[in-house]
PDB file of C-alpha atoms in Angstrom:
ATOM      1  CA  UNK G  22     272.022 211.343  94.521  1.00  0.00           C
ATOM      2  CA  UNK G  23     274.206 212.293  91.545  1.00  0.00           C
ATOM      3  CA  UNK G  24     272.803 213.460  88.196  1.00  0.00           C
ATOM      4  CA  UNK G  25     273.743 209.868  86.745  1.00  0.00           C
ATOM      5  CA  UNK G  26     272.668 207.609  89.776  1.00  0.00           C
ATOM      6  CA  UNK G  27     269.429 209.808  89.211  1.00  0.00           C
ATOM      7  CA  UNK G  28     269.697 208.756  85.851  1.00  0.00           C
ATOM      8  CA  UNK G  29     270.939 205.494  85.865  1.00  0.00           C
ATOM      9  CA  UNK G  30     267.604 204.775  88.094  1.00  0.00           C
ATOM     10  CA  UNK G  31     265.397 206.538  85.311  1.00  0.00           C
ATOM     11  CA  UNK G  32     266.735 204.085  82.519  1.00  0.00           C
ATOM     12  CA  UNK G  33     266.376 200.649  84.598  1.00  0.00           C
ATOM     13  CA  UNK G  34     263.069 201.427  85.540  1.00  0.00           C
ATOM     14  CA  UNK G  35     262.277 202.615  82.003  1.00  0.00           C
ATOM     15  CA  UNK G  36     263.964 199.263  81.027  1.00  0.00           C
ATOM     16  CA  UNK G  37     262.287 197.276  82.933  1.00  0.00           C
ATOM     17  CA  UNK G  38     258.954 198.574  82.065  1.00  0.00           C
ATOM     18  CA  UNK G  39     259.745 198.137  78.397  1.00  0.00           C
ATOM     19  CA  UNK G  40     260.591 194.371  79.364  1.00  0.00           C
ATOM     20  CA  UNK G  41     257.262 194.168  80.949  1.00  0.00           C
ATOM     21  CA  UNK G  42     255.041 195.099  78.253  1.00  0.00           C
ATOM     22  CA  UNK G  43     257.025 193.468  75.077  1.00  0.00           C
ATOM     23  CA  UNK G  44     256.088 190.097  77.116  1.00  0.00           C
ATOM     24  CA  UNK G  45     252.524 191.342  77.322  1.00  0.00           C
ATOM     25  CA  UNK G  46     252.499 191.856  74.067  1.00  0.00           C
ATOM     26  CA  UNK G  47     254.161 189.115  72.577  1.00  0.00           C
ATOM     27  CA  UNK G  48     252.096 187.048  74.477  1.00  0.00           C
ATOM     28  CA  UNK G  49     248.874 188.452  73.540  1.00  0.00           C
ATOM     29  CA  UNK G  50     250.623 187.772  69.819  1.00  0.00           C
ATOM     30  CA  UNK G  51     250.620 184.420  70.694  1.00  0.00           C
ATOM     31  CA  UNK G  52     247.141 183.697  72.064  1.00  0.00           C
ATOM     32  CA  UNK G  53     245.541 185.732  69.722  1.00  0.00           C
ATOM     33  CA  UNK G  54     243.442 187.295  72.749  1.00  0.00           C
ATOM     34  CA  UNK G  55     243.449 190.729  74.494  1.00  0.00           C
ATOM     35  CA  UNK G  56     243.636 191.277  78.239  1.00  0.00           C
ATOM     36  CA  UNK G  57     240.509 191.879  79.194  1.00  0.00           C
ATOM     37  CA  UNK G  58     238.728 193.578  82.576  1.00  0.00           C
ATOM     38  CA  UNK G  59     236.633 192.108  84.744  1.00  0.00           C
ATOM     39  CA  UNK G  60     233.097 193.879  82.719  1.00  0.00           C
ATOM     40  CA  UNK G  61     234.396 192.393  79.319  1.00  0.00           C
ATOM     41  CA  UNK G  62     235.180 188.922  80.743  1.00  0.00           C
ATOM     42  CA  UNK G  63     231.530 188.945  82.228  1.00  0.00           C
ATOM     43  CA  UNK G  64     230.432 190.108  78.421  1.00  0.00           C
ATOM     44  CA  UNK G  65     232.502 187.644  76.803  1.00  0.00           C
ATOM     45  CA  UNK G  66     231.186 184.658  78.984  1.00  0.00           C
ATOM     46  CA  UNK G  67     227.431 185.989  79.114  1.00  0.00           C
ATOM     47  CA  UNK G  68     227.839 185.374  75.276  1.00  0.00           C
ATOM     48  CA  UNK G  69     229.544 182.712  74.416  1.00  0.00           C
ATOM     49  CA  UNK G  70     226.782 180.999  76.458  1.00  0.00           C
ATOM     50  CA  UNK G  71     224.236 182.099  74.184  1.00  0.00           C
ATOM     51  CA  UNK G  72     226.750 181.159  71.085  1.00  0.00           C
ATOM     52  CA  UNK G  73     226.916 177.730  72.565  1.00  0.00           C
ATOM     53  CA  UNK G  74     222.670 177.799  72.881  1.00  0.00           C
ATOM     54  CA  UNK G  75     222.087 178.630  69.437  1.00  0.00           C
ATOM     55  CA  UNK G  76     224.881 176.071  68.521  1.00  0.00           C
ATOM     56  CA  UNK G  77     223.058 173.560  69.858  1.00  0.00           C
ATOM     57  CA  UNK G  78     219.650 174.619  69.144  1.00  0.00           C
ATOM     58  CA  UNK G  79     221.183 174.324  65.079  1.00  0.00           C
ATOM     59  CA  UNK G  80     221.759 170.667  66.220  1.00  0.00           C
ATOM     60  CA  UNK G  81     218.755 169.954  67.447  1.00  0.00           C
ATOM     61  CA  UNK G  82     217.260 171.599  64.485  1.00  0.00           C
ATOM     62  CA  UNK G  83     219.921 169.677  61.950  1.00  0.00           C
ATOM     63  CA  UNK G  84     218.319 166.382  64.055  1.00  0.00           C
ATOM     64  CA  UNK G  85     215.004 166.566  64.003  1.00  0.00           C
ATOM     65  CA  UNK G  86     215.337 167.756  60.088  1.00  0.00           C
ATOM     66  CA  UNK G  87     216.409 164.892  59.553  1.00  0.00           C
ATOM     67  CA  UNK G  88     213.711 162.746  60.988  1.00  0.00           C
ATOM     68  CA  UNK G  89     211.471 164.436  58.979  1.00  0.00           C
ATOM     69  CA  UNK G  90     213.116 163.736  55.601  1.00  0.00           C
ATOM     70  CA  UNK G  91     212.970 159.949  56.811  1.00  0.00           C
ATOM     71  CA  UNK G  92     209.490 160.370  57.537  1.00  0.00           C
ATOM     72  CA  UNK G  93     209.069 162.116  53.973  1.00  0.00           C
ATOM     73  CA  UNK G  94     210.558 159.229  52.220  1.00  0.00           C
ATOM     74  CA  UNK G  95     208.378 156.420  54.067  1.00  0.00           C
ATOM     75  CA  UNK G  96     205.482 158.482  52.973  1.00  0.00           C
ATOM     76  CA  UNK G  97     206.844 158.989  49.321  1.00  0.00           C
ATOM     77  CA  UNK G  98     207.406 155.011  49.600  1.00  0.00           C
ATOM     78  CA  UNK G  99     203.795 154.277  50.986  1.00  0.00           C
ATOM     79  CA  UNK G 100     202.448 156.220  48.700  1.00  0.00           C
ATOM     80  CA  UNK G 101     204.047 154.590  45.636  1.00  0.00           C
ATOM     81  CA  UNK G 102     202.816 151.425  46.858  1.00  0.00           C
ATOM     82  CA  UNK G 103     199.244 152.337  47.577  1.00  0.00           C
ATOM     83  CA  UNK G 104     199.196 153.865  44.435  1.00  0.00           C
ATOM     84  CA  UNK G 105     200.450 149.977  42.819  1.00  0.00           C
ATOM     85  CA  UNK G 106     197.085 148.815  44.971  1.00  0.00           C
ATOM     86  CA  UNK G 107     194.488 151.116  43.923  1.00  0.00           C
ATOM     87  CA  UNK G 108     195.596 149.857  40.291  1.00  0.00           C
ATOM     88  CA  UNK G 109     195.272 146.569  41.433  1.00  0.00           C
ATOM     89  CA  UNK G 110     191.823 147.266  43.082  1.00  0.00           C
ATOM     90  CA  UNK G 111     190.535 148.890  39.977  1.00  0.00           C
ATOM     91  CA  UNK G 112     191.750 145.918  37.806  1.00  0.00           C
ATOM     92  CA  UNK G 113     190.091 143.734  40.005  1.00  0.00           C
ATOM     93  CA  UNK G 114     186.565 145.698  39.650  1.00  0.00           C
ATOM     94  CA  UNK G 115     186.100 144.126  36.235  1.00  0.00           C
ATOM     95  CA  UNK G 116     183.418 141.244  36.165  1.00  0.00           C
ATOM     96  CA  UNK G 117     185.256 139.686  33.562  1.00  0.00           C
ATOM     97  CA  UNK G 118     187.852 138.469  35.662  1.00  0.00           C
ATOM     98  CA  UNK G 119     188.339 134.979  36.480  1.00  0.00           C
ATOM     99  CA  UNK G 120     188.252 133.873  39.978  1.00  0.00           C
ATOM    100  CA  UNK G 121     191.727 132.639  39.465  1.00  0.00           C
ATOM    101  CA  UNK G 122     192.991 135.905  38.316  1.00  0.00           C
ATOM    102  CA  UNK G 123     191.118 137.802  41.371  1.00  0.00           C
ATOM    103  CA  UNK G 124     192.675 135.404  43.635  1.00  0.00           C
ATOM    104  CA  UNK G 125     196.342 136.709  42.230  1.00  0.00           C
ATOM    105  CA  UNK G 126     195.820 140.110  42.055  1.00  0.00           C
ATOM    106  CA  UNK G 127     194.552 139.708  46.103  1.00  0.00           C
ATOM    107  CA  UNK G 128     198.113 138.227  47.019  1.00  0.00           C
ATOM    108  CA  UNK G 129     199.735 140.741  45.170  1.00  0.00           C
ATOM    109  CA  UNK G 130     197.375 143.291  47.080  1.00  0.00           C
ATOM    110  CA  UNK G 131     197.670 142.051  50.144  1.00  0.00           C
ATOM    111  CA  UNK G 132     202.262 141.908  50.159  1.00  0.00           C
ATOM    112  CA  UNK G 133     202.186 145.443  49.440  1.00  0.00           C
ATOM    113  CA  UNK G 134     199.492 146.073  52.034  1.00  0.00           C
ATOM    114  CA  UNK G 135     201.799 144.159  54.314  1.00  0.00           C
ATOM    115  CA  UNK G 136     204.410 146.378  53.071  1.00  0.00           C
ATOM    116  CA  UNK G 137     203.172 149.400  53.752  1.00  0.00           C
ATOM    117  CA  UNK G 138     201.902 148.551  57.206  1.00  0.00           C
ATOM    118  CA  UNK G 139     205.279 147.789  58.132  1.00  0.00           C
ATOM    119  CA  UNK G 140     207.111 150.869  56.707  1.00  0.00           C
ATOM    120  CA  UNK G 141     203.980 152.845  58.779  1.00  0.00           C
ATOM    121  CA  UNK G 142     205.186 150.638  61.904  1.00  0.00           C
ATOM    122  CA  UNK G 143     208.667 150.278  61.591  1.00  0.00           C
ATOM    123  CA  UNK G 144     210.082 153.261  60.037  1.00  0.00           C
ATOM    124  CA  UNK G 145     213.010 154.664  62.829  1.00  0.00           C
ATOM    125  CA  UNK G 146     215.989 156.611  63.074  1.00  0.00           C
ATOM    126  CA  UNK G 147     217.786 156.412  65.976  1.00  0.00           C
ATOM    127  CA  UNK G 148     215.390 154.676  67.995  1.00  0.00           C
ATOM    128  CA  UNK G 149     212.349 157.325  67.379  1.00  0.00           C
ATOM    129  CA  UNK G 150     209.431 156.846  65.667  1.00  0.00           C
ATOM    130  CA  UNK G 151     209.655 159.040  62.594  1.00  0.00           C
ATOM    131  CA  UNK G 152     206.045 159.507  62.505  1.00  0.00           C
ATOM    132  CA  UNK G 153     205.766 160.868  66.292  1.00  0.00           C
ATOM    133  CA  UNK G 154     204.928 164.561  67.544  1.00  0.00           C
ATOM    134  CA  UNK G 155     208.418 166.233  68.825  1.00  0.00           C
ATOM    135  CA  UNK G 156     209.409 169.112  70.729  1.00  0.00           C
ATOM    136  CA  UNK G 157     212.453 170.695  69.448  1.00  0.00           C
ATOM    137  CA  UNK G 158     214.504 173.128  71.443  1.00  0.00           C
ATOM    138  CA  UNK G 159     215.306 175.985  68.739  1.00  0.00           C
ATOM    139  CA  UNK G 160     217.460 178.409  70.925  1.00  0.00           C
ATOM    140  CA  UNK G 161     219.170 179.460  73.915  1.00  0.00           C
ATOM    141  CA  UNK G 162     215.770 179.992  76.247  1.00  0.00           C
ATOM    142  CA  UNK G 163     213.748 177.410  77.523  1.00  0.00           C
ATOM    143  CA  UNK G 164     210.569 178.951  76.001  1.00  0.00           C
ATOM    144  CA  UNK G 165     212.653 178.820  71.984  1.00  0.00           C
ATOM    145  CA  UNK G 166     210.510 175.618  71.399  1.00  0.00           C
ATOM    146  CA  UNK G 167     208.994 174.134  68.185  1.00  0.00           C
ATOM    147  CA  UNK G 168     206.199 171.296  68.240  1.00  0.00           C
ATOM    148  CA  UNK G 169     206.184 168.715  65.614  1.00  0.00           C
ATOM    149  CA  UNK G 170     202.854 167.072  65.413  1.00  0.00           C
ATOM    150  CA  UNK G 171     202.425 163.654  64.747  1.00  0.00           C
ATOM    151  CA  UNK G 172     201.991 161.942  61.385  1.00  0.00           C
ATOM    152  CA  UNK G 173     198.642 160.380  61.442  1.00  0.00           C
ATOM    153  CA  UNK G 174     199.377 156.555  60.179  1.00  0.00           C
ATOM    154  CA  UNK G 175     196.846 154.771  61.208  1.00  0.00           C
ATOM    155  CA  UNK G 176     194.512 154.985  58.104  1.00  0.00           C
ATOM    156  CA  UNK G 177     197.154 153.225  56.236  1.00  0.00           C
ATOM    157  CA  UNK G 178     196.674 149.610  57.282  1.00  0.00           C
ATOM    158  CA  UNK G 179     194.451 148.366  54.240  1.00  0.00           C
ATOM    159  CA  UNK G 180     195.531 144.596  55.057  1.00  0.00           C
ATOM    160  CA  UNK G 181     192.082 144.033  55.709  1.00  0.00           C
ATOM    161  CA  UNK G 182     190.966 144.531  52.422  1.00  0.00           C
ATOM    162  CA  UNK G 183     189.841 141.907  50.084  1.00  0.00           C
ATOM    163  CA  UNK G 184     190.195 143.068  46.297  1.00  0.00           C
ATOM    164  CA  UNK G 185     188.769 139.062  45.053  1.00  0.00           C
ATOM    165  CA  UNK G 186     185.386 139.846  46.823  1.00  0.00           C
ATOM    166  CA  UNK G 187     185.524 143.299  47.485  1.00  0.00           C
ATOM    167  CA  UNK G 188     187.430 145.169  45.010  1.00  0.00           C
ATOM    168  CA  UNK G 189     185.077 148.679  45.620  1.00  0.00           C
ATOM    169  CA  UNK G 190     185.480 148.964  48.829  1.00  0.00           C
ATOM    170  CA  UNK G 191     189.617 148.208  48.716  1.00  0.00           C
ATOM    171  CA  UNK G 192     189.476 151.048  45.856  1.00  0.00           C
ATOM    172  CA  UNK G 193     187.926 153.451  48.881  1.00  0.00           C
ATOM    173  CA  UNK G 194     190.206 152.312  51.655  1.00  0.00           C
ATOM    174  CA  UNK G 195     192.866 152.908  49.015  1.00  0.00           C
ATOM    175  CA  UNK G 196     191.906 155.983  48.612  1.00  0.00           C
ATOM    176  CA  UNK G 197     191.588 157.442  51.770  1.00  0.00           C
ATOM    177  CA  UNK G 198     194.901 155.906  52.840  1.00  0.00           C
ATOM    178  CA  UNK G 199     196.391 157.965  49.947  1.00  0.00           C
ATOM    179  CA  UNK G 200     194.807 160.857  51.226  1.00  0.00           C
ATOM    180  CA  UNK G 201     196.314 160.293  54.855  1.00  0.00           C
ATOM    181  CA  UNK G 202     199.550 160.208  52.815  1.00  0.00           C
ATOM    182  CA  UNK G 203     199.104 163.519  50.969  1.00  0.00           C
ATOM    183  CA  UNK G 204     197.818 165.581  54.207  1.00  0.00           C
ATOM    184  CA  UNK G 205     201.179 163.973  56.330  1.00  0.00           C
ATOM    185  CA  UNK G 206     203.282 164.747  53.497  1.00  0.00           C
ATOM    186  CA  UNK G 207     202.136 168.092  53.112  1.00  0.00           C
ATOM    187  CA  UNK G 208     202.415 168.483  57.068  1.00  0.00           C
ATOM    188  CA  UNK G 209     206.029 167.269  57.058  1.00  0.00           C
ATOM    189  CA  UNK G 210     206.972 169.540  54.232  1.00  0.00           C
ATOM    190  CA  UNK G 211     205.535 172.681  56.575  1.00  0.00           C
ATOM    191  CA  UNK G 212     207.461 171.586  59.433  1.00  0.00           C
ATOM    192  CA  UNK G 213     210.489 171.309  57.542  1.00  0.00           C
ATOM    193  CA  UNK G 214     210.365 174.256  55.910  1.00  0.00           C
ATOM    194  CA  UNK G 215     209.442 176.252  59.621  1.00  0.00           C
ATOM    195  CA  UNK G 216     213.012 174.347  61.389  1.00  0.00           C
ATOM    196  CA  UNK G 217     214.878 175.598  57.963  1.00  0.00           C
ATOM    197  CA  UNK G 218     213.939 179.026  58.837  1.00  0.00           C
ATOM    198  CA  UNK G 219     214.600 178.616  62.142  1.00  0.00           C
ATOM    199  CA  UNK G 220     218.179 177.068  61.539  1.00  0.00           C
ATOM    200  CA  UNK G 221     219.061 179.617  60.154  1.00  0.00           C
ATOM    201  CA  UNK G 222     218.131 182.400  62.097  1.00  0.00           C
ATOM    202  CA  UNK G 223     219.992 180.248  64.634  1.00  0.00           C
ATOM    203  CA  UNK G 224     222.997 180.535  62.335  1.00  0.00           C
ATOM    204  CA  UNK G 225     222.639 184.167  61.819  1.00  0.00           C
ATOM    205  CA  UNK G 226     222.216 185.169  65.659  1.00  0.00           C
ATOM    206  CA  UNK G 227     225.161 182.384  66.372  1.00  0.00           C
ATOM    207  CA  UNK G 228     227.789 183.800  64.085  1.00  0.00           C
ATOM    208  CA  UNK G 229     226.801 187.586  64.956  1.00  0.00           C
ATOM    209  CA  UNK G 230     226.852 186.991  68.339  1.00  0.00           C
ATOM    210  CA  UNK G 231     230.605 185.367  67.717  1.00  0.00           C
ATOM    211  CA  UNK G 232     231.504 188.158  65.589  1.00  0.00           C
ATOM    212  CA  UNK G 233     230.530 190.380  69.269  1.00  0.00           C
ATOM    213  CA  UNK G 234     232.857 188.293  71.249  1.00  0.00           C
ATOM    214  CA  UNK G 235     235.733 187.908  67.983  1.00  0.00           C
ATOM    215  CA  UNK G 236     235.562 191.753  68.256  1.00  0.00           C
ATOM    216  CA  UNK G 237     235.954 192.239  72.098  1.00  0.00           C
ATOM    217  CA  UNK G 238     238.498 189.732  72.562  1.00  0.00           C
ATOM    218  CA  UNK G 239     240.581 189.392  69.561  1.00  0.00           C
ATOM    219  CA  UNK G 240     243.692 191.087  69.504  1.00  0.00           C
ATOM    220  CA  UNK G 241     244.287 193.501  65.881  1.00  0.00           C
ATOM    221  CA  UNK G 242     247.377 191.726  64.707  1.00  0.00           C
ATOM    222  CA  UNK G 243     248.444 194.872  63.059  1.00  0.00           C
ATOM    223  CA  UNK G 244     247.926 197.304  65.590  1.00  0.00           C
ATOM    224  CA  UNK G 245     249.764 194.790  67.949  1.00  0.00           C
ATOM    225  CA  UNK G 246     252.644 194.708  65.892  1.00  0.00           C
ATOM    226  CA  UNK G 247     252.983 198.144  65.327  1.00  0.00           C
ATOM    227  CA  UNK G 248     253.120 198.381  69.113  1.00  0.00           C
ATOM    228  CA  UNK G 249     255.703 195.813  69.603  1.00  0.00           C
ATOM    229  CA  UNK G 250     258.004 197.479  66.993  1.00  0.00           C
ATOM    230  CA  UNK G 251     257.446 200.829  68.872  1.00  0.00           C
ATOM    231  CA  UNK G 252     258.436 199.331  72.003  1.00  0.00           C
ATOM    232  CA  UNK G 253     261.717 197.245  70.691  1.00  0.00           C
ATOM    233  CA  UNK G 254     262.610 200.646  69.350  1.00  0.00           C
ATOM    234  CA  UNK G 255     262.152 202.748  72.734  1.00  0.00           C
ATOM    235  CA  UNK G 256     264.093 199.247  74.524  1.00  0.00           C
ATOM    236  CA  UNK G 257     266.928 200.316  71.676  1.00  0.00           C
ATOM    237  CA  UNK G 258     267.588 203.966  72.658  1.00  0.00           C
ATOM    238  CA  UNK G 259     267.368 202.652  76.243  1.00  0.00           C
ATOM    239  CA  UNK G 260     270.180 200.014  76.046  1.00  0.00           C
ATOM    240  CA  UNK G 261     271.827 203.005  74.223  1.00  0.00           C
ATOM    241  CA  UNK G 262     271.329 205.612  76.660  1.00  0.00           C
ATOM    242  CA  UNK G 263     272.338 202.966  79.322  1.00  0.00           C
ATOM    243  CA  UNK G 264     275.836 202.282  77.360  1.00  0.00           C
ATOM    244  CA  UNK G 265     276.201 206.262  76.995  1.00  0.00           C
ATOM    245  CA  UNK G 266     275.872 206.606  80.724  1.00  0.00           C
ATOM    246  CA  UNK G 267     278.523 203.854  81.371  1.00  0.00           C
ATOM    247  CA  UNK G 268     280.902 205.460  79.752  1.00  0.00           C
ATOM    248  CA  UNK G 269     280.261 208.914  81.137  1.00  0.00           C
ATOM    249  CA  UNK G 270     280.430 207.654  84.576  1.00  0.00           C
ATOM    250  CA  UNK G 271     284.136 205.834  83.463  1.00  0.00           C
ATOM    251  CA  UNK G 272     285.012 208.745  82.368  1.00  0.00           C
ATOM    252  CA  UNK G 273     284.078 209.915  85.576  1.00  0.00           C
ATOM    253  CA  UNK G 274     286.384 208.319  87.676  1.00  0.00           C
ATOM    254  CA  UNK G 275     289.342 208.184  85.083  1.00  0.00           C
ATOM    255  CA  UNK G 276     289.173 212.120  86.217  1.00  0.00           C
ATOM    256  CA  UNK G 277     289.139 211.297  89.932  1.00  0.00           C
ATOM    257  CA  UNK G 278     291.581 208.789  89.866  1.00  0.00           C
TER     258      UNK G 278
END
């Protein structure tokens, strides 16, 4: 093999090689992703499994949040209205009262009794029963679980209560249906603030575990395109060498002719 057959087979290989990894490299440009081995694929998907928990878990945390905050405005709502009947009740305590009047202030007792036994019924979102114990999945194991307990209701329902004949006894039921409200308020407002917390450590453990797989995958733009530049420049000197051979090897046989 002559010195520039020898050569000639240096530079297309060289060429082609060049060719080889610009396309890698533009195309790892493009996608925005590195080529990864077989260990950092297996990283990659081991993690973006547990992004995709805690993702969910903040969902599930973002929904039952917001069951609760229903369930905190039906109590703020019952307990606006009880509050209307223990004025009533007290009003009708006084012996002055005409029978007529007593008889009044026990319809307007007894609508928002109805009212609030309804909102205590009634109150959904979604289907659910705002006032029901829940178990909320708040991460990527099985065992990452939160238990709502229940808001206790049931003392509410004061449409028993008769303020025309006995106002006394409404005032108590009144009373201790306001203090059903209080202690499920203040229960709600714990719970809430525990799935805040949790949220976002869900968040935090999400987006670091992202910034993991951003940082084994992602491709450094920069250091890419300082690569790609390097290699168009050592494709240059090879087209160049190539076109400096050709005309040696014309030269070549213009001697031999």
């Amino acid at each position: 093999m002559s010195a520039i057959t020898a050569l000639a087979s240096t530079l297309s290989s060289s060429i082609n090689d060049v060719q080889s990894k610009i396309a890698d490299v533009q195309n790892q440009l493009a996608t925005g992703k590195k080529n990864l081995n077989s260990a950092e694929s297996g990283q990659v998907t081991r993690l973006t499994t547990q992004v995709t928990g805690y993702t969910q878990a903040g969902q599930n945390i973002g929904q039952a949040s917001n069951t609760l905050d229903v369930a905190n405005t039906a109590l703020n709502s019952m307990a606006n209205l009880l509050q209307q009947m223990s004025q009533i009740a007290t009003q009708a305590s006084n012996a002055g009262l005409q029978a007529s009047d007593k008889t009044a202030l026990q319809a307007t007792f007894s609508s928002l009794a109805s009212q609030v036994n309804a909102i205590s019924i009634n109150t959904m979102l979604n289907n659910i029963d705002v006032f029901a114990a829940m178990t909320v999945q708040t991460g990527p194991v099985s065992s990452n679980t939160t238990t709502i307990a229940a808001t206790v209701v049931t003392a509410l329902d004061v449409t028993g209560e008769d303020v025309s004949t006995g106002a006394t006894a409404a005032i108590a039921a009144v009373k201790l249906a306001l203090d059903a409200i209080s202690t499920g308020q203040s229960g709600v407002n714990a719970s809430l603030a525990t799935l805040n917390a949790q949220g976002t450590n869900a968040a935090a453990l999400g987006t670091n575990l992202q910034n993991t797989i951003d940082s084994i995958q992602n491709v450094d733009q920069t250091a890419m395109q300082a690569e790609l530049q390097q290699l168009n420049n050592q494709q240059s000197i090879d087209y160049y060498l190539v076109s400096q051979m050709n005309t040696a090897a014309a030269a070549v046989q213009t001697i031999f002719r």
